[in-house]
XYZ file of N, CA, C and O in Angstrom:
512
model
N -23.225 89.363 111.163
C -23.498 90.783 111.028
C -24.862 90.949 110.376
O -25.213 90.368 109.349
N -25.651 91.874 111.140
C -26.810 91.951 110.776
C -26.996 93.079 109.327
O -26.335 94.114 109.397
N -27.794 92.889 108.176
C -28.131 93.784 106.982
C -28.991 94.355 107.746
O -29.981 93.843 108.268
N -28.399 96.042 107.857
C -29.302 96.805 108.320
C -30.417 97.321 107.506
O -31.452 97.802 107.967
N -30.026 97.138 105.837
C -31.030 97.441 104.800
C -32.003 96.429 104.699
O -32.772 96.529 103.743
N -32.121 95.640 105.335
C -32.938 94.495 105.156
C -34.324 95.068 104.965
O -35.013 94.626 104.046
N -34.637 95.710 105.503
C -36.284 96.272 105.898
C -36.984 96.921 104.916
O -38.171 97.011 104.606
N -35.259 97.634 104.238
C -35.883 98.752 103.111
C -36.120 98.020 101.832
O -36.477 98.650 100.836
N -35.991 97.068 101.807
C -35.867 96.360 100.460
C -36.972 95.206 100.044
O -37.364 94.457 100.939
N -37.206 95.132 99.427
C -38.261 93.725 99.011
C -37.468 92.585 99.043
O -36.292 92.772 98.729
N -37.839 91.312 99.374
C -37.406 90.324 100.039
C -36.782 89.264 98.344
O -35.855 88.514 98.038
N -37.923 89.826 97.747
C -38.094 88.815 96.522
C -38.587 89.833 95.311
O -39.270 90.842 95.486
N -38.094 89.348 94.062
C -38.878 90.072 92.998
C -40.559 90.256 92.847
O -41.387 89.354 92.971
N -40.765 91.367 92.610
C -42.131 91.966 92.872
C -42.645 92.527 91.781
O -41.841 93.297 91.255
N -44.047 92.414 91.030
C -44.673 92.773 90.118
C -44.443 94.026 90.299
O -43.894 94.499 89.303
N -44.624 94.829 91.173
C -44.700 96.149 91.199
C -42.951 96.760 90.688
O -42.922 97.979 90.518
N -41.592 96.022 90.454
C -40.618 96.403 90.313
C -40.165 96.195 89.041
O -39.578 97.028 88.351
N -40.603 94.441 88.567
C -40.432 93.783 86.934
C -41.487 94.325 86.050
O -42.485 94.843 86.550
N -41.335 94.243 84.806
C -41.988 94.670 84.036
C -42.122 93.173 83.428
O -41.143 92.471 83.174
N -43.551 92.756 83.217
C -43.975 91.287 83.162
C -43.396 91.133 81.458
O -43.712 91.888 80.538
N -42.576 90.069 81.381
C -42.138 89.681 79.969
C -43.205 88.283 79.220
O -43.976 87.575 79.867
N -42.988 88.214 77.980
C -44.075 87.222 77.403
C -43.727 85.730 77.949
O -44.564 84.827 77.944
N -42.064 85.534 78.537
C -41.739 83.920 78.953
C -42.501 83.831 79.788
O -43.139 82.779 79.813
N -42.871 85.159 81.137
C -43.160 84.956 82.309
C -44.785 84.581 82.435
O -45.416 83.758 83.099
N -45.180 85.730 81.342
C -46.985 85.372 81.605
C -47.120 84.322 80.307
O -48.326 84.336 80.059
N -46.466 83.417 79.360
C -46.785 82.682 79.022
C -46.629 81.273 80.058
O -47.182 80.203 79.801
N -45.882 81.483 81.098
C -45.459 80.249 81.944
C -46.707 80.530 83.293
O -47.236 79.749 84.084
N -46.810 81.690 83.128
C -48.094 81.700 84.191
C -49.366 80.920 83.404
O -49.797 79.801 83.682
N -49.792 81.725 82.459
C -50.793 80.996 81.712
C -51.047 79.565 81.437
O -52.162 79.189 81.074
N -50.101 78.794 81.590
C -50.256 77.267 81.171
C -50.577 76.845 82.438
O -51.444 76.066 82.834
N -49.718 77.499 83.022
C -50.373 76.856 85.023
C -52.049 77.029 84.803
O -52.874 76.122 84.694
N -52.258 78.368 84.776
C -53.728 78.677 84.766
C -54.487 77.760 83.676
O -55.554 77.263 84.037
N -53.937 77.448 82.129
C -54.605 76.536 81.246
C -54.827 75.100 82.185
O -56.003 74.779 82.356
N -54.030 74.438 82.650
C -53.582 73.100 83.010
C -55.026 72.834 83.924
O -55.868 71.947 83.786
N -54.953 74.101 85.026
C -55.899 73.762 86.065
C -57.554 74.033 85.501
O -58.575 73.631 86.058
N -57.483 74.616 84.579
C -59.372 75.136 83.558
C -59.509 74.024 82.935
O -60.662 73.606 82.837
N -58.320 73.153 82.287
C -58.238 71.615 81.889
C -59.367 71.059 82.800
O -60.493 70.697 82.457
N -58.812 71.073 84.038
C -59.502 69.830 85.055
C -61.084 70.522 85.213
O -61.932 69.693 85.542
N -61.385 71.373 85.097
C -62.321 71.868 85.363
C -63.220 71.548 84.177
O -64.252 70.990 84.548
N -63.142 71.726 82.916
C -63.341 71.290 81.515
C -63.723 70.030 81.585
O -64.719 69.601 81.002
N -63.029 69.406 82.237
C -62.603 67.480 82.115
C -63.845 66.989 83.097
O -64.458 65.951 82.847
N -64.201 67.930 84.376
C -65.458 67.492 85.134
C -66.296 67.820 84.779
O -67.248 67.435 85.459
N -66.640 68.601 83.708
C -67.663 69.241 83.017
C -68.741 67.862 82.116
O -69.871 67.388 82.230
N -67.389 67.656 81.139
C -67.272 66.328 80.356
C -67.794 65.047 81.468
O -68.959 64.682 81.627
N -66.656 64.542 82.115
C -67.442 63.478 83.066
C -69.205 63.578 83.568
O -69.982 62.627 83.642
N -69.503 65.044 83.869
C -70.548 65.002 84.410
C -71.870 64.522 83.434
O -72.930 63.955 83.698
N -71.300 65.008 82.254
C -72.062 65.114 80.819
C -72.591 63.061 80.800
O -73.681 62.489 80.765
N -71.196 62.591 80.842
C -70.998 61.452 80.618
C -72.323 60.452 81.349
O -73.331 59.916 80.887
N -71.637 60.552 82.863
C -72.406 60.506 84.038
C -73.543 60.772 84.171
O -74.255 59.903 84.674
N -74.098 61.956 83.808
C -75.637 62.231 83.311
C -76.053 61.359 81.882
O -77.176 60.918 82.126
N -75.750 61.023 80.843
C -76.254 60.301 79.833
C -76.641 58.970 80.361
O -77.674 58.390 80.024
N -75.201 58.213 81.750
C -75.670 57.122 82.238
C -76.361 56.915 83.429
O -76.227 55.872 84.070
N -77.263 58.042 83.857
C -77.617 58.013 84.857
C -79.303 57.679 84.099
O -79.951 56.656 83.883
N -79.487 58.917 83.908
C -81.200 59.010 83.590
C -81.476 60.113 82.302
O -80.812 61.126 82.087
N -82.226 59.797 81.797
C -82.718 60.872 80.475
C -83.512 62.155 81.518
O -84.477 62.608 80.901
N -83.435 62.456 82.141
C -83.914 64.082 82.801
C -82.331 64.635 83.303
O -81.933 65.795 83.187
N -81.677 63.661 83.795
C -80.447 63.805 84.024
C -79.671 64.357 82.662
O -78.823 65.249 82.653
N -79.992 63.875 81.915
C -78.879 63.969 80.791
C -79.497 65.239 80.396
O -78.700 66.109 80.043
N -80.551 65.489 80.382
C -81.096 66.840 79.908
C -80.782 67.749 80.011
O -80.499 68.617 79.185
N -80.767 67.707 81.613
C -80.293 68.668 82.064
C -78.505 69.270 82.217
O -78.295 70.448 82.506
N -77.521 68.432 82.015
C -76.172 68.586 81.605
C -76.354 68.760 80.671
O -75.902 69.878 80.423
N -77.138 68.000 79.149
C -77.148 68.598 77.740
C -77.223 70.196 77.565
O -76.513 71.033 77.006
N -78.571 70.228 78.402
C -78.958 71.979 78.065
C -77.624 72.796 78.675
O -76.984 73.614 78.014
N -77.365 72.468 79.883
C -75.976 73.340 80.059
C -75.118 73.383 79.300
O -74.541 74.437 79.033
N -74.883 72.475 78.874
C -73.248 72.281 78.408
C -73.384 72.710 76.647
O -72.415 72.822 75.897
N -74.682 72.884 76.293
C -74.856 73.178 74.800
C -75.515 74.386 75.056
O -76.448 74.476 74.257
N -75.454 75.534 75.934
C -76.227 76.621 76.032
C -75.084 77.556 75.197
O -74.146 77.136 74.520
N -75.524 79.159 75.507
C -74.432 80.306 75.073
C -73.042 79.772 76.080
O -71.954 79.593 75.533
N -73.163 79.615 77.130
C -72.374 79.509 78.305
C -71.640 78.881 78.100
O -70.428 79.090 78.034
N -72.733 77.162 77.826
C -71.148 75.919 77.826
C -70.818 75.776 76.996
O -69.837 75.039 76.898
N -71.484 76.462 75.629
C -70.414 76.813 74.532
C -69.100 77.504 74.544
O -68.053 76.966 74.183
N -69.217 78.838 75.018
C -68.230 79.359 75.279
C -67.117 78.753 76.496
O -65.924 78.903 76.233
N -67.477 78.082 77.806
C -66.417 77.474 78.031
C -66.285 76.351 77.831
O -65.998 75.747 78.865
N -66.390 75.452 76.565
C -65.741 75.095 75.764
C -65.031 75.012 74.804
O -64.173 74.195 74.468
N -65.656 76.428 74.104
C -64.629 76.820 73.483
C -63.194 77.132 73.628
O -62.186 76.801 73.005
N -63.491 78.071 74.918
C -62.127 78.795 75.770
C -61.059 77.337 76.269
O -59.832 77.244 76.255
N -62.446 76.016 76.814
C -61.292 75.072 77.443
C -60.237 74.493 75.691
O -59.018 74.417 75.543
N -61.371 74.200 74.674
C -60.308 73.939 73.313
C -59.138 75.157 73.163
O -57.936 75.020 72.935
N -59.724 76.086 73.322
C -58.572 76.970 73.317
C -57.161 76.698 74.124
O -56.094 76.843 73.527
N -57.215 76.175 75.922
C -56.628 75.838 77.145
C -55.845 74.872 76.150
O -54.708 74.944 75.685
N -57.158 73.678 75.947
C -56.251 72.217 75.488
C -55.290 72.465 74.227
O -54.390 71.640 74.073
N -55.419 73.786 73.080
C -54.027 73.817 72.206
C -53.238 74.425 72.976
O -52.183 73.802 73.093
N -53.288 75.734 73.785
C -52.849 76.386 74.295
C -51.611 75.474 75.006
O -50.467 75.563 74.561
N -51.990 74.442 76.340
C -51.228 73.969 77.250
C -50.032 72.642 76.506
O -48.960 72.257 76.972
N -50.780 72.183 75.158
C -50.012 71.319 74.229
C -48.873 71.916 73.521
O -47.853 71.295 73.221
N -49.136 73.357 73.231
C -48.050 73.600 72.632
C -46.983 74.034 73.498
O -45.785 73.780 73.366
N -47.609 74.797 74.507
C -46.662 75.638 75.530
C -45.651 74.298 76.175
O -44.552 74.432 76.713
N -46.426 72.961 75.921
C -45.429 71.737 76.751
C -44.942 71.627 75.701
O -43.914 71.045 76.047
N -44.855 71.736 74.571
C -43.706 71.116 73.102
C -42.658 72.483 73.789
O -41.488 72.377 74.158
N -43.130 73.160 73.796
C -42.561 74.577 74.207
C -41.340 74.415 75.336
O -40.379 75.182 75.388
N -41.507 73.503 76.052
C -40.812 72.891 77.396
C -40.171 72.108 77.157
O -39.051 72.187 77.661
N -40.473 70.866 76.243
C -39.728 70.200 75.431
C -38.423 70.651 75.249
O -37.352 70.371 75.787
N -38.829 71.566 74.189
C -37.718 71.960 73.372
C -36.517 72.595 74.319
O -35.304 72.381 74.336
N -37.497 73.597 75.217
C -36.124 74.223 76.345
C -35.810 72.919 76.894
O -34.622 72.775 76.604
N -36.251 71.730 77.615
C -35.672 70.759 78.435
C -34.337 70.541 77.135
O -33.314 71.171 77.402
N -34.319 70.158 76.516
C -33.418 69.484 75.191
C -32.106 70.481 75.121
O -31.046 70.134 74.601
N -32.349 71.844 75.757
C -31.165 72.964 75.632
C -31.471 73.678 74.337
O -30.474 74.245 73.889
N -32.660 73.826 73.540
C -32.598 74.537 72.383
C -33.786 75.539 72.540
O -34.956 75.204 72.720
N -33.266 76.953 72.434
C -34.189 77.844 72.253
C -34.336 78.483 73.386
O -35.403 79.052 73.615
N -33.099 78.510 74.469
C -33.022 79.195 75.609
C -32.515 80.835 75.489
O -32.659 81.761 76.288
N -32.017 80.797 74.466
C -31.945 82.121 73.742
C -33.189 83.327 74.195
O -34.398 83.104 74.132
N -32.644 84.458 74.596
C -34.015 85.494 74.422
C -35.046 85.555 73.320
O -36.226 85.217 73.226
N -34.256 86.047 72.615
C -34.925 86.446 71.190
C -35.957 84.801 70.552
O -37.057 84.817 70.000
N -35.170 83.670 70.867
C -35.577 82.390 70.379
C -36.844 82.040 71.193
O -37.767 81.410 70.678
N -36.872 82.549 72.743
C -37.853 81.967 73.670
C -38.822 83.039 73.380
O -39.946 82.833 73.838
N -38.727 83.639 73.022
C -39.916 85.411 73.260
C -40.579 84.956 71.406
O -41.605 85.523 71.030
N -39.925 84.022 70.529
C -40.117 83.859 68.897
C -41.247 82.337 69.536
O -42.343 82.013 69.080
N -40.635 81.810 70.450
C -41.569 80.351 70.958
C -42.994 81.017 71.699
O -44.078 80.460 71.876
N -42.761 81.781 71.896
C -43.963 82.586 73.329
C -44.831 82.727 72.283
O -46.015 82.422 72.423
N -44.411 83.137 71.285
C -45.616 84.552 70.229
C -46.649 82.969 69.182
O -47.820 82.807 68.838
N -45.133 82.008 69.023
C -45.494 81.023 68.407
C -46.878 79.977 69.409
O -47.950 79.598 68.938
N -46.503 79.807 70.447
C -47.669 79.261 71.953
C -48.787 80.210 71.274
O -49.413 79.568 70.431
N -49.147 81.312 71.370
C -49.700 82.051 71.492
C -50.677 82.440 70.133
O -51.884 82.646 70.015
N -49.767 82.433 69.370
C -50.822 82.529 67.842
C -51.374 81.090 67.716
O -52.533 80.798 67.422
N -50.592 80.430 67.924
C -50.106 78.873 67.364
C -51.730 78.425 67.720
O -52.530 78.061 66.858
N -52.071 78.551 69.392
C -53.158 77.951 70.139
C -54.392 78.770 69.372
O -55.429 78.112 69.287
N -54.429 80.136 68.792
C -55.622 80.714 68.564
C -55.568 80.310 67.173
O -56.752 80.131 66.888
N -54.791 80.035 66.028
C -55.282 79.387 64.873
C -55.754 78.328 65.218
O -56.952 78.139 65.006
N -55.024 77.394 65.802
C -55.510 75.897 65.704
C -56.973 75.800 66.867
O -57.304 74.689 67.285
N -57.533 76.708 67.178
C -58.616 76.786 67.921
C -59.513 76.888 66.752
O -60.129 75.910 66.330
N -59.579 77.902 66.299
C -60.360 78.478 65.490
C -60.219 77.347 63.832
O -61.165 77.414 63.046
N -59.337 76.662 63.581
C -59.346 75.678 62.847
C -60.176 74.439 63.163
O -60.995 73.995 62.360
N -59.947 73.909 64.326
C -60.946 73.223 65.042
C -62.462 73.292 65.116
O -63.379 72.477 65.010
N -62.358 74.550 65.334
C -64.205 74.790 65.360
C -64.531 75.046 64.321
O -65.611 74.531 64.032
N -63.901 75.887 63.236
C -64.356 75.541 62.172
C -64.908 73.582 61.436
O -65.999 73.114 61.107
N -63.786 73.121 61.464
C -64.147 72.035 61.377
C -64.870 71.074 61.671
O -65.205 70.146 60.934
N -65.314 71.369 63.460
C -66.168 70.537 63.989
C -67.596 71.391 63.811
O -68.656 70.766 63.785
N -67.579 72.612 63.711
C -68.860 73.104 63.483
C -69.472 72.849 62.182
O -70.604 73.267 61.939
């Protein structure tokens, strides 16, 4: 028997129907951290790669990567790299069965979330 409502309805849950909760865009966000990782990480190699290539070479990755620019996305990627570390302790803990709770997972979200911008900003303090 065919659902004649089929047509009228959305197939699948839809942004336009949920109201986005902190589990959901904190689990989006680590996807998005994970993959700015790799991007971060070729940044670094290239840096590397240029020091062993040639001194005009290296210059020229130095000046990038130490400008306003590759300061800031490095900063943002240190930010990614606490960010995606905690959000996986974060996974941890749900894999283990603890903290599947609402109230407990939305107390882990806020914790991801402050957690990555102190220990960012602790970091650069320190290394600066």
């Amino acid at each position: 028997m065919a659902d004649v409502n089929r047509g009228n309805r959305p197939l699948s849950p839809h942004l336009s129907i949920y109201r986005p909760q902190l589990t959901s865009i904190t689990s989006i966000l680590t996807r998005i951290t994970g993959n700015a990782l790799l991007v971060a990480a070729l940044l670094i190699v290239w840096w590397f790669l240029a020091a062993a290539t040639s001194p005009e070479a290296f210059e020229r990755a130095n000046w990038w990567l130490t400008s306003v620019l590759g300061d800031l996305v490095m900063a943002l990627s240190l930010w990614g790299l606490w960010y995606h570390t905690l959000a996986g302790v974060r996974h941890l803990i749900w894999d283990n069965g603890y903290g599947l709770d609402l109230p407990i997972a939305e107390k882990l979200g806020w914790a991801v979330v402050i957690g990555s911008v102190v220990l960012t900003a602790i970091t650069l303090l320190i290394v600066a």
